Amino acid sequence: MEVPPTRYAKSGDVNIAYQVVGEGPFDVVYAPGFISHLEALWDVPFFRGFAERLAAFSRLILFDKRGTGLSDRVGGSPTFEQRMDDIRAVMDAAGSDRAALVGVSEGGPMSMLFSATYPDRVSSLTLIGCGPRFSTAEDWPWAATPEIQGKFLDWVERHWGQGDVLSTFIDGIVEAESDRTVIARYERFAASPGAARAILAMNYDIDVRSILSSIRVPTLVVHRTGDRIIPVAAGRYLAEHIPGARLLELPGDFHISARPERAEELSGAIEEFLTGTRHDHEIDRVLATVLFTDIVGSTQRASELGDRKWRELLDAHDRAVRKEIDRFRGREVKTTGDGFLSAFDGPARAIRCARAITEDARQLGLEVRTGLHTGECEVRGQDLAGMAVHIGARVAAVAGPGEVLLSSTVKDLVVGSGLEFDERGERQLKGVPGTWKLFAVRS
């Protein structure tokens, strides 16, 4: 198979490199691990063989994540929203309305979030060697401790570009000195030592457990039983918490195996899954960040101003809110008395929209309270319903004047956004089971 030409898709201000190979009856978008290089991958027998195997029965779309490979280098850590935007930009540029997503390792969480957020664009989801969280917590023992993580990052930076790092992740990728030379070059082409370290360090902040139940596309979870990077328990957790997911455990003591018989075992399982589950599914639920806004003391202000002046002020407020919703790529769902319910496909954009609405209101002499939550919403025509919407409304109800208040679910999904938060403690929300940890966006 000839090396396909590399093209570029524009995602905001960032150029994302992508390739299209194969002419199969359906599209597959491959989300790579923490680093990749579209042109150098064709020199690596394992990567080339895997790509050719997928392209034999599909139209395969490959891309380098922002900051790696042939895509633009960017400052700081990309957010989940930006990564989802990159997938969407590549699909649009490649003329793909709907595709099967295949996420490997670090490419898994972004694929999970994309599948839950854009179920109309995802026919199925395959997760290979993935976990929803990569750092230890009281309720997540399947990861290395911060001390071990720090030592590993130091080791990666020292050994980057020598072929040692990828051979630690992928069994059998280096069998001879000539292989090591190829892999070492691949590492250097894909990222610098500092960039590789930064990407891996960013992974330790990932936690997408809260959105797993919102994934409604057919899902296959594939995991090596002896995986030393992401333990198989993490894969089992995914299969247990993604509705209807199928778990396939394969033998092997490494994160990924490049050994021919095991590589074929993986490729064959993916082909069987993808070619046997090509059916449409009705989109009646979607993951979204809901934003509620409400004018504080509206009744008193209306009484003070009188009907005509209050209506003029309210109209100015509504125009400002709609302008900000549109600017941050949200969707107005409906008005709620003296406020709005809007929905966003990215939580960071929703937060920034809430801040902008708050500032616009102050310039009009008004105070608004805002509340945000990310969760699975029921789609009812143009309206949204369900517990996630109810939680968002309740969060807004306990927000103070001028405060942008959000659930911990939203906070966990904006890692790397530069947003800062103050804890507001745990609260009971009316009509919502349990207690909820809330955070206010720092000015």
CSV table of C-alpha atoms in Angstrom, one decimal:
chain,number,residue,atom,x,y,z
A,1,MET,CA,0.0,0.0,0.0
A,2,GLU,CA,1.4,3.4,-1.0
A,3,VAL,CA,1.9,6.0,1.7
A,4,PRO,CA,-1.2,8.3,1.4
A,5,PRO,CA,-0.7,12.1,1.1
A,6,THR,CA,-0.8,14.2,4.2
A,7,ARG,CA,-3.4,16.9,4.3
A,8,TYR,CA,-4.4,19.5,6.9
A,9,ALA,CA,-7.7,20.3,8.5
A,10,LYS,CA,-8.2,23.7,10.3
A,11,SER,CA,-9.4,23.4,13.9
A,12,GLY,CA,-9.8,26.9,15.1
A,13,ASP,CA,-6.3,28.4,14.6
A,14,VAL,CA,-4.5,25.0,14.6
A,15,ASN,CA,-3.7,22.9,11.6
A,16,ILE,CA,-4.3,19.1,12.2
A,17,ALA,CA,-2.5,16.7,9.9
A,18,TYR,CA,-4.5,13.8,8.6
A,19,GLN,CA,-4.4,11.0,6.0
A,20,VAL,CA,-7.1,8.9,4.3
A,21,VAL,CA,-6.4,5.4,3.2
A,22,GLY,CA,-8.6,2.6,1.8
A,23,GLU,CA,-11.9,2.7,0.0
A,24,GLY,CA,-14.1,0.5,2.3
A,25,PRO,CA,-17.9,0.9,2.7
A,26,PHE,CA,-17.6,2.8,6.0
A,27,ASP,CA,-15.3,5.2,7.7
A,28,VAL,CA,-13.0,4.5,10.7
A,29,VAL,CA,-11.3,7.3,12.6
A,30,TYR,CA,-8.2,6.2,14.5
A,31,ALA,CA,-7.2,8.1,17.6
A,32,PRO,CA,-3.6,7.3,18.4
A,33,GLY,CA,-1.9,7.0,21.7
A,34,PHE,CA,0.0,9.8,23.3
A,35,ILE,CA,2.3,10.5,20.3
A,36,SER,CA,2.2,9.8,16.5
A,37,HIS,CA,3.7,10.9,13.2
A,38,LEU,CA,1.6,10.2,10.1
A,39,GLU,CA,4.5,9.7,7.7
A,40,ALA,CA,7.0,8.0,10.0
A,41,LEU,CA,4.4,5.4,11.0
A,42,TRP,CA,4.6,3.9,7.6
A,43,ASP,CA,8.3,3.0,8.3
A,44,VAL,CA,7.3,1.0,11.4
A,45,PRO,CA,6.1,-2.5,10.4
A,46,PHE,CA,3.7,-2.8,13.3
A,47,PHE,CA,2.0,0.5,12.7
A,48,ARG,CA,2.0,0.1,8.9
A,49,GLY,CA,0.5,-3.4,9.2
A,50,PHE,CA,-2.2,-2.3,11.6
A,51,ALA,CA,-3.2,0.6,9.4
A,52,GLU,CA,-3.3,-1.6,6.3
A,53,ARG,CA,-5.3,-4.2,8.1
A,54,LEU,CA,-8.0,-1.6,9.1
A,55,ALA,CA,-7.9,0.0,5.6
A,56,ALA,CA,-8.6,-3.4,4.0
A,57,PHE,CA,-12.2,-3.3,5.1
A,58,SER,CA,-12.8,0.5,5.7
A,59,ARG,CA,-12.0,4.0,4.7
A,60,LEU,CA,-9.4,4.7,7.4
A,61,ILE,CA,-8.8,8.3,8.6
A,62,LEU,CA,-5.6,8.9,10.5
A,63,PHE,CA,-4.5,12.1,12.2
A,64,ASP,CA,-1.8,13.5,14.5
A,65,LYS,CA,-3.2,15.2,17.6
A,66,ARG,CA,-2.4,18.8,18.1
A,67,GLY,CA,1.1,19.3,19.5
A,68,THR,CA,2.4,16.0,18.0
A,69,GLY,CA,3.7,14.7,14.7
A,70,LEU,CA,2.9,16.8,11.7
A,71,SER,CA,0.2,18.9,13.4
A,72,ASP,CA,0.9,22.4,14.7
A,73,ARG,CA,2.8,22.6,17.9
A,74,VAL,CA,0.8,24.4,20.6
A,75,GLY,CA,1.6,26.0,23.9
A,76,GLY,CA,0.2,24.4,27.0
A,77,SER,CA,-2.0,21.4,27.4
A,78,PRO,CA,-4.9,20.9,25.0
A,79,THR,CA,-8.4,20.6,26.5
A,80,PHE,CA,-10.8,17.8,25.8
A,81,GLU,CA,-12.9,20.4,23.9
A,82,GLN,CA,-10.0,21.2,21.6
A,83,ARG,CA,-9.3,17.6,21.0
A,84,MET,CA,-12.9,16.9,20.2
A,85,ASP,CA,-12.9,19.9,17.8
A,86,ASP,CA,-9.8,18.3,16.1
A,87,ILE,CA,-11.6,15.0,15.5
A,88,ARG,CA,-14.6,16.9,14.1
A,89,ALA,CA,-12.4,19.1,11.9
A,90,VAL,CA,-10.6,16.1,10.5
A,91,MET,CA,-13.9,14.3,9.8
A,92,ASP,CA,-15.3,17.3,8.1
A,93,ALA,CA,-12.2,17.8,6.0
A,94,ALA,CA,-12.2,14.1,5.0
A,95,GLY,CA,-15.9,14.3,4.1
A,96,SER,CA,-16.9,11.9,6.8
A,97,ASP,CA,-20.4,12.4,8.3
A,98,ARG,CA,-20.2,9.4,10.6
A,99,ALA,CA,-17.4,7.0,11.5
A,100,ALA,CA,-16.4,4.2,13.8
A,101,LEU,CA,-13.9,5.5,16.4
A,102,VAL,CA,-10.9,3.4,17.4
A,103,GLY,CA,-9.1,4.9,20.4
A,104,VAL,CA,-5.8,3.5,21.7
A,105,SER,CA,-4.5,4.2,25.2
A,106,GLU,CA,-4.5,8.0,25.6
A,107,GLY,CA,-6.7,8.3,22.5
A,108,GLY,CA,-9.4,6.5,24.4
A,109,PRO,CA,-10.8,9.2,26.8
A,110,MET,CA,-11.1,11.7,24.0
A,111,SER,CA,-12.9,9.1,21.9
A,112,MET,CA,-15.3,8.3,24.7
A,113,LEU,CA,-16.1,11.9,25.3
A,114,PHE,CA,-16.6,12.5,21.5
A,115,SER,CA,-18.9,9.4,21.3
A,116,ALA,CA,-21.1,10.7,24.1
A,117,THR,CA,-21.2,14.2,22.8
A,118,TYR,CA,-21.7,13.5,19.1
A,119,PRO,CA,-23.5,10.2,18.9
A,120,ASP,CA,-24.9,11.1,15.5
A,121,ARG,CA,-21.4,11.1,14.1
A,122,VAL,CA,-20.2,7.9,15.7
A,123,SER,CA,-21.3,4.5,14.5
A,124,SER,CA,-19.3,2.5,17.1
A,125,LEU,CA,-16.5,2.8,19.6
A,126,THR,CA,-13.5,0.5,20.0
A,127,LEU,CA,-11.2,1.1,23.0
A,128,ILE,CA,-7.8,-0.6,23.1
A,129,GLY,CA,-5.7,-0.6,26.3
A,130,CYS,CA,-7.7,2.3,27.7
A,131,GLY,CA,-8.8,3.5,31.1
A,132,PRO,CA,-11.0,6.4,32.2
A,133,ARG,CA,-8.4,7.7,34.7
A,134,PHE,CA,-4.6,7.5,34.8
A,135,SER,CA,-3.8,8.6,38.4
A,136,THR,CA,-4.4,7.0,41.8
A,137,ALA,CA,-7.3,8.1,44.0
A,138,GLU,CA,-9.1,6.6,47.0
A,139,ASP,CA,-11.6,5.1,44.6
A,140,TRP,CA,-9.1,4.3,41.8
A,141,PRO,CA,-6.3,2.0,42.8
A,142,TRP,CA,-5.4,0.9,39.2
A,143,ALA,CA,-2.6,3.4,38.6
A,144,ALA,CA,0.9,4.3,39.7
A,145,THR,CA,1.5,6.5,42.7
A,146,PRO,CA,2.5,10.2,42.1
A,147,GLU,CA,6.1,9.2,43.2
A,148,ILE,CA,6.3,6.4,40.6
A,149,GLN,CA,4.7,8.7,38.0
A,150,GLY,CA,7.4,11.4,38.6
A,151,LYS,CA,10.2,8.9,38.2
A,152,PHE,CA,8.7,7.5,35.0
A,153,LEU,CA,8.4,11.0,33.5
A,154,ASP,CA,12.0,11.7,34.4
A,155,TRP,CA,13.0,8.4,32.7
A,156,VAL,CA,10.9,9.2,29.6
A,157,GLU,CA,12.6,12.6,29.1
A,158,ARG,CA,16.1,11.1,29.5
A,159,HIS,CA,15.5,8.2,27.2
A,160,TRP,CA,13.3,9.9,24.6
A,161,GLY,CA,14.5,9.5,21.0
A,162,GLN,CA,16.5,6.3,21.6
A,163,GLY,CA,13.7,3.8,20.9
A,164,ASP,CA,13.4,2.8,24.6
A,165,VAL,CA,10.1,4.4,25.4
A,166,LEU,CA,7.9,2.9,22.7
A,167,SER,CA,9.5,-0.5,23.2
A,168,THR,CA,8.4,-0.2,26.9
A,169,PHE,CA,4.8,0.3,25.8
A,170,ILE,CA,4.7,-2.1,22.8
A,171,ASP,CA,5.9,-5.7,23.0
A,172,GLY,CA,8.0,-6.9,20.1
A,173,ILE,CA,8.3,-3.5,18.3
A,174,VAL,CA,12.0,-3.7,18.7
A,175,GLU,CA,13.5,-7.1,17.7
A,176,ALA,CA,16.8,-6.0,16.1
A,177,GLU,CA,19.1,-3.0,16.1
A,178,SER,CA,17.6,-1.8,12.8
A,179,ASP,CA,14.2,-1.8,14.5
A,180,ARG,CA,15.5,0.4,17.3
A,181,THR,CA,16.9,2.9,14.8
A,182,VAL,CA,13.5,3.2,13.1
A,183,ILE,CA,11.6,3.5,16.4
A,184,ALA,CA,14.1,6.0,17.8
A,185,ARG,CA,13.5,8.2,14.7
A,186,TYR,CA,9.8,7.8,15.1
A,187,GLU,CA,10.0,9.1,18.6
A,188,ARG,CA,12.0,12.1,17.6
A,189,PHE,CA,9.7,12.9,14.7
A,190,ALA,CA,6.6,12.6,16.8
A,191,ALA,CA,7.6,14.9,19.7
A,192,SER,CA,10.5,16.5,21.6
A,193,PRO,CA,11.6,15.0,25.0
A,194,GLY,CA,9.9,17.9,26.8
A,195,ALA,CA,6.7,17.6,24.8
A,196,ALA,CA,6.5,13.8,25.4
A,197,ARG,CA,6.9,14.4,29.1
A,198,ALA,CA,4.3,17.1,29.1
A,199,ILE,CA,1.7,15.0,27.2
A,200,LEU,CA,2.2,12.0,29.6
A,201,ALA,CA,2.0,14.3,32.6
A,202,MET,CA,-1.2,15.8,31.3
A,203,ASN,CA,-2.7,12.3,31.1
A,204,TYR,CA,-2.4,12.0,34.9
A,205,ASP,CA,-5.2,14.7,35.2
A,206,ILE,CA,-7.6,12.8,33.0
A,207,ASP,CA,-10.8,11.5,34.6
A,208,VAL,CA,-13.8,10.7,32.4
A,209,ARG,CA,-15.6,8.2,34.7
A,210,SER,CA,-18.6,10.5,35.1
A,211,ILE,CA,-19.5,10.4,31.3
A,212,LEU,CA,-19.2,6.6,30.7
A,213,SER,CA,-22.9,5.9,31.3
A,214,SER,CA,-23.7,8.5,28.6
A,215,ILE,CA,-22.0,6.5,25.8
A,216,ARG,CA,-24.8,5.0,23.8
A,217,VAL,CA,-23.0,3.7,20.7
A,218,PRO,CA,-22.0,0.0,20.3
A,219,THR,CA,-18.7,-0.3,22.2
A,220,LEU,CA,-15.9,-2.9,22.2
A,221,VAL,CA,-13.3,-2.8,25.0
A,222,VAL,CA,-10.0,-4.7,24.3
A,223,HIS,CA,-7.4,-5.1,26.9
A,224,ARG,CA,-4.3,-7.2,27.5
A,225,THR,CA,-4.6,-9.2,30.7
A,226,GLY,CA,-1.0,-8.4,31.8
A,227,ASP,CA,-1.0,-4.7,30.8
A,228,ARG,CA,1.6,-3.0,33.0
A,229,ILE,CA,0.8,0.5,31.9
A,230,ILE,CA,-3.0,0.5,32.3
A,231,PRO,CA,-4.1,-2.6,34.3
A,232,VAL,CA,-6.8,-4.8,32.9
A,233,ALA,CA,-9.1,-3.8,35.8
A,234,ALA,CA,-9.4,-0.4,34.2
A,235,GLY,CA,-10.7,-2.0,31.0
A,236,ARG,CA,-13.1,-4.1,33.0
A,237,TYR,CA,-14.3,-0.9,34.7
A,238,LEU,CA,-15.0,0.6,31.3
A,239,ALA,CA,-16.9,-2.4,30.1
A,240,GLU,CA,-19.0,-2.4,33.3
A,241,HIS,CA,-19.9,1.3,33.1
A,242,ILE,CA,-20.5,1.8,29.4
A,243,PRO,CA,-24.0,0.6,28.6
A,244,GLY,CA,-23.9,-2.6,26.6
A,245,ALA,CA,-20.2,-2.6,26.1
A,246,ARG,CA,-18.5,-5.9,25.2
A,247,LEU,CA,-15.1,-6.8,26.9
A,248,LEU,CA,-12.5,-8.8,25.1
A,249,GLU,CA,-9.5,-9.7,27.2
A,250,LEU,CA,-6.4,-10.8,25.2
A,251,PRO,CA,-3.3,-12.5,26.6
A,252,GLY,CA,-0.1,-10.5,26.9
A,253,ASP,CA,2.1,-8.8,29.5
A,254,PHE,CA,2.5,-5.5,27.6
A,255,HIS,CA,0.3,-2.4,27.0
A,256,ILE,CA,0.2,-3.2,23.2
A,257,SER,CA,1.7,-6.2,21.4
A,258,ALA,CA,3.4,-5.9,18.0
A,259,ARG,CA,4.0,-9.7,17.7
A,260,PRO,CA,2.4,-10.9,14.5
A,261,GLU,CA,0.0,-13.5,15.9
A,262,ARG,CA,-1.2,-11.1,18.7
A,263,ALA,CA,-1.4,-8.1,16.3
A,264,GLU,CA,-3.6,-10.2,14.0
A,265,GLU,CA,-5.7,-11.3,17.0
A,266,LEU,CA,-6.4,-7.7,17.7
A,267,SER,CA,-7.1,-6.6,14.1
A,268,GLY,CA,-9.4,-9.6,13.5
A,269,ALA,CA,-11.4,-8.8,16.6
A,270,ILE,CA,-11.8,-5.2,15.5
A,271,GLU,CA,-12.9,-6.2,12.0
A,272,GLU,CA,-15.4,-8.7,13.3
A,273,PHE,CA,-16.9,-6.1,15.7
A,274,LEU,CA,-17.0,-3.3,13.1
A,275,THR,CA,-18.3,-5.3,10.2
A,276,GLY,CA,-20.9,-7.1,12.3
A,277,THR,CA,-22.5,-4.0,14.0
A,278,ARG,CA,-23.1,-1.5,11.2
A,279,HIS,CA,-26.6,-0.4,12.0
A,280,ASP,CA,-28.2,3.0,12.8
A,281,HIS,CA,-29.2,3.8,16.3
A,282,GLU,CA,-31.8,6.4,17.2
A,283,ILE,CA,-30.3,9.4,18.9
A,284,ASP,CA,-32.5,10.2,21.9
A,285,ARG,CA,-29.8,10.9,24.5
A,286,VAL,CA,-26.7,13.1,24.2
A,287,LEU,CA,-23.9,14.3,26.5
A,288,ALA,CA,-24.0,18.0,27.0
A,289,THR,CA,-23.0,20.8,29.4
A,290,VAL,CA,-26.1,22.6,30.4
A,291,LEU,CA,-26.0,26.3,31.5
A,292,PHE,CA,-28.8,27.9,33.5
A,293,THR,CA,-28.9,31.7,34.0
A,294,ASP,CA,-31.3,33.7,36.1
A,295,ILE,CA,-31.6,37.4,36.9
A,296,VAL,CA,-31.3,38.0,40.6
A,297,GLY,CA,-34.1,40.1,42.1
A,298,SER,CA,-36.0,40.5,38.8
A,299,THR,CA,-39.4,41.1,40.5
A,300,GLN,CA,-38.1,44.0,42.6
A,301,ARG,CA,-36.3,45.6,39.7
A,302,ALA,CA,-39.4,45.3,37.5
A,303,SER,CA,-41.4,47.0,40.3
A,304,GLU,CA,-38.9,49.8,40.6
A,305,LEU,CA,-38.5,50.5,36.8
A,306,GLY,CA,-42.1,50.0,35.7
A,307,ASP,CA,-43.2,47.7,32.9
A,308,ARG,CA,-41.9,49.6,29.9
A,309,LYS,CA,-38.4,50.3,31.2
A,310,TRP,CA,-38.1,46.8,32.6
A,311,ARG,CA,-39.1,45.3,29.3
A,312,GLU,CA,-36.4,47.4,27.5
A,313,LEU,CA,-33.8,46.3,30.0
A,314,LEU,CA,-34.9,42.7,29.8
A,315,ASP,CA,-34.7,42.8,25.9
A,316,ALA,CA,-31.2,44.2,26.2
A,317,HIS,CA,-30.2,41.4,28.6
A,318,ASP,CA,-31.7,38.8,26.3
A,319,ARG,CA,-29.8,40.1,23.3
A,320,ALA,CA,-26.5,40.0,25.2
A,321,VAL,CA,-27.2,36.5,26.4
A,322,ARG,CA,-27.9,35.2,22.9
A,323,LYS,CA,-24.8,37.0,21.6
A,324,GLU,CA,-22.6,35.2,24.1
A,325,ILE,CA,-24.3,31.8,23.5
A,326,ASP,CA,-23.6,32.2,19.8
A,327,ARG,CA,-20.1,33.4,20.4
A,328,PHE,CA,-19.2,30.4,22.5
A,329,ARG,CA,-20.9,27.9,20.1
A,330,GLY,CA,-23.7,27.0,22.4
A,331,ARG,CA,-27.4,26.4,21.6
A,332,GLU,CA,-30.2,28.2,23.2
A,333,VAL,CA,-32.7,25.5,24.4
A,334,LYS,CA,-35.3,27.8,25.9
A,335,THR,CA,-36.0,30.8,28.1
A,336,THR,CA,-36.9,30.1,31.7
A,337,GLY,CA,-38.8,33.1,32.9
A,338,ASP,CA,-36.0,35.7,33.5
A,339,GLY,CA,-33.2,33.4,32.4
A,340,PHE,CA,-32.0,30.9,29.8
A,341,LEU,CA,-31.2,27.2,29.4
A,342,SER,CA,-28.5,26.6,26.9
A,343,ALA,CA,-26.4,23.6,26.0
A,344,PHE,CA,-22.8,23.3,24.9
A,345,ASP,CA,-20.7,20.5,23.5
A,346,GLY,CA,-17.7,21.6,25.6
A,347,PRO,CA,-17.7,22.5,29.3
A,348,ALA,CA,-14.9,25.1,29.1
A,349,ARG,CA,-16.8,27.0,26.5
A,350,ALA,CA,-19.9,26.9,28.7
A,351,ILE,CA,-18.0,28.2,31.6
A,352,ARG,CA,-16.5,31.1,29.6
A,353,CYS,CA,-20.0,31.9,28.2
A,354,ALA,CA,-21.3,32.0,31.8
A,355,ARG,CA,-18.6,34.5,32.8
A,356,ALA,CA,-19.3,36.6,29.7
A,357,ILE,CA,-23.0,36.7,30.4
A,358,THR,CA,-22.3,37.7,34.1
A,359,GLU,CA,-20.1,40.6,32.9
A,360,ASP,CA,-22.6,41.7,30.3
A,361,ALA,CA,-25.4,41.7,32.9
A,362,ARG,CA,-23.3,43.9,35.3
A,363,GLN,CA,-22.8,46.4,32.6
A,364,LEU,CA,-26.6,46.6,32.3
A,365,GLY,CA,-26.9,47.1,36.0
A,366,LEU,CA,-28.1,43.5,36.6
A,367,GLU,CA,-26.8,40.6,38.6
A,368,VAL,CA,-27.3,37.0,37.3
A,369,ARG,CA,-26.7,33.6,38.9
A,370,THR,CA,-25.4,30.8,36.7
A,371,GLY,CA,-25.2,27.1,37.2
A,372,LEU,CA,-23.6,24.3,35.1
A,373,HIS,CA,-23.6,20.6,35.0
A,374,THR,CA,-22.4,18.0,32.4
A,375,GLY,CA,-24.4,14.9,31.9
A,376,GLU,CA,-26.6,12.8,29.7
A,377,CYS,CA,-29.6,14.6,28.5
A,378,GLU,CA,-32.8,13.4,26.9
A,379,VAL,CA,-33.5,14.9,23.5
A,380,ARG,CA,-37.1,15.9,23.0
A,381,GLY,CA,-37.2,17.8,19.7
A,382,GLN,CA,-35.4,21.0,20.4
A,383,ASP,CA,-35.7,20.6,24.2
A,384,LEU,CA,-33.5,18.8,26.7
A,385,ALA,CA,-34.7,16.9,29.7
A,386,GLY,CA,-33.5,14.4,32.3
A,387,MET,CA,-31.6,14.4,35.5
A,388,ALA,CA,-28.6,16.3,34.1
A,389,VAL,CA,-30.9,19.2,33.3
A,390,HIS,CA,-32.5,19.0,36.7
A,391,ILE,CA,-29.1,19.0,38.4
A,392,GLY,CA,-28.0,22.1,36.4
A,393,ALA,CA,-31.1,23.9,37.4
A,394,ARG,CA,-30.5,23.1,41.1
A,395,VAL,CA,-26.9,24.2,40.9
A,396,ALA,CA,-28.0,27.5,39.5
A,397,ALA,CA,-30.6,27.9,42.3
A,398,VAL,CA,-27.9,27.8,45.0
A,399,ALA,CA,-25.5,30.1,43.2
A,400,GLY,CA,-24.9,33.6,44.6
A,401,PRO,CA,-25.4,36.8,42.7
A,402,GLY,CA,-22.7,37.1,40.0
A,403,GLU,CA,-21.4,33.6,40.8
A,404,VAL,CA,-20.6,31.0,38.2
A,405,LEU,CA,-21.3,27.7,40.0
A,406,LEU,CA,-20.7,24.3,38.7
A,407,SER,CA,-20.6,20.6,39.7
A,408,SER,CA,-17.4,18.6,40.2
A,409,THR,CA,-18.3,16.8,36.9
A,410,VAL,CA,-17.8,19.9,34.9
A,411,LYS,CA,-14.6,20.8,36.8
A,412,ASP,CA,-13.1,17.4,36.1
A,413,LEU,CA,-13.6,17.8,32.4
A,414,VAL,CA,-11.8,21.1,31.9
A,415,VAL,CA,-8.3,20.0,32.9
A,416,GLY,CA,-5.8,22.1,31.0
A,417,SER,CA,-8.2,24.9,30.3
A,418,GLY,CA,-6.5,27.4,32.6
A,419,LEU,CA,-9.7,28.0,34.5
A,420,GLU,CA,-9.4,28.2,38.3
A,421,PHE,CA,-12.0,27.3,40.9
A,422,ASP,CA,-12.8,27.8,44.6
A,423,GLU,CA,-14.5,25.0,46.5
A,424,ARG,CA,-18.0,25.7,47.7
A,425,GLY,CA,-18.3,22.5,49.7
A,426,GLU,CA,-20.8,19.7,49.4
A,427,ARG,CA,-24.5,20.5,49.1
A,428,GLN,CA,-27.7,18.7,48.9
A,429,LEU,CA,-29.6,19.6,45.8
A,430,LYS,CA,-33.4,19.6,46.0
A,431,GLY,CA,-34.8,16.5,44.4
A,432,VAL,CA,-31.3,15.1,43.6
A,433,PRO,CA,-30.0,12.0,45.5
A,434,GLY,CA,-26.8,12.3,47.6
A,435,THR,CA,-24.6,15.3,48.1
A,436,TRP,CA,-22.8,17.2,45.4
A,437,LYS,CA,-19.4,18.9,45.6
A,438,LEU,CA,-19.7,22.4,44.0
A,439,PHE,CA,-17.1,24.8,42.7
A,440,ALA,CA,-17.2,28.5,41.8
A,441,VAL,CA,-15.2,29.9,38.9
A,442,ARG,CA,-12.5,32.2,40.2
A,443,SER,CA,-12.6,35.7,38.7
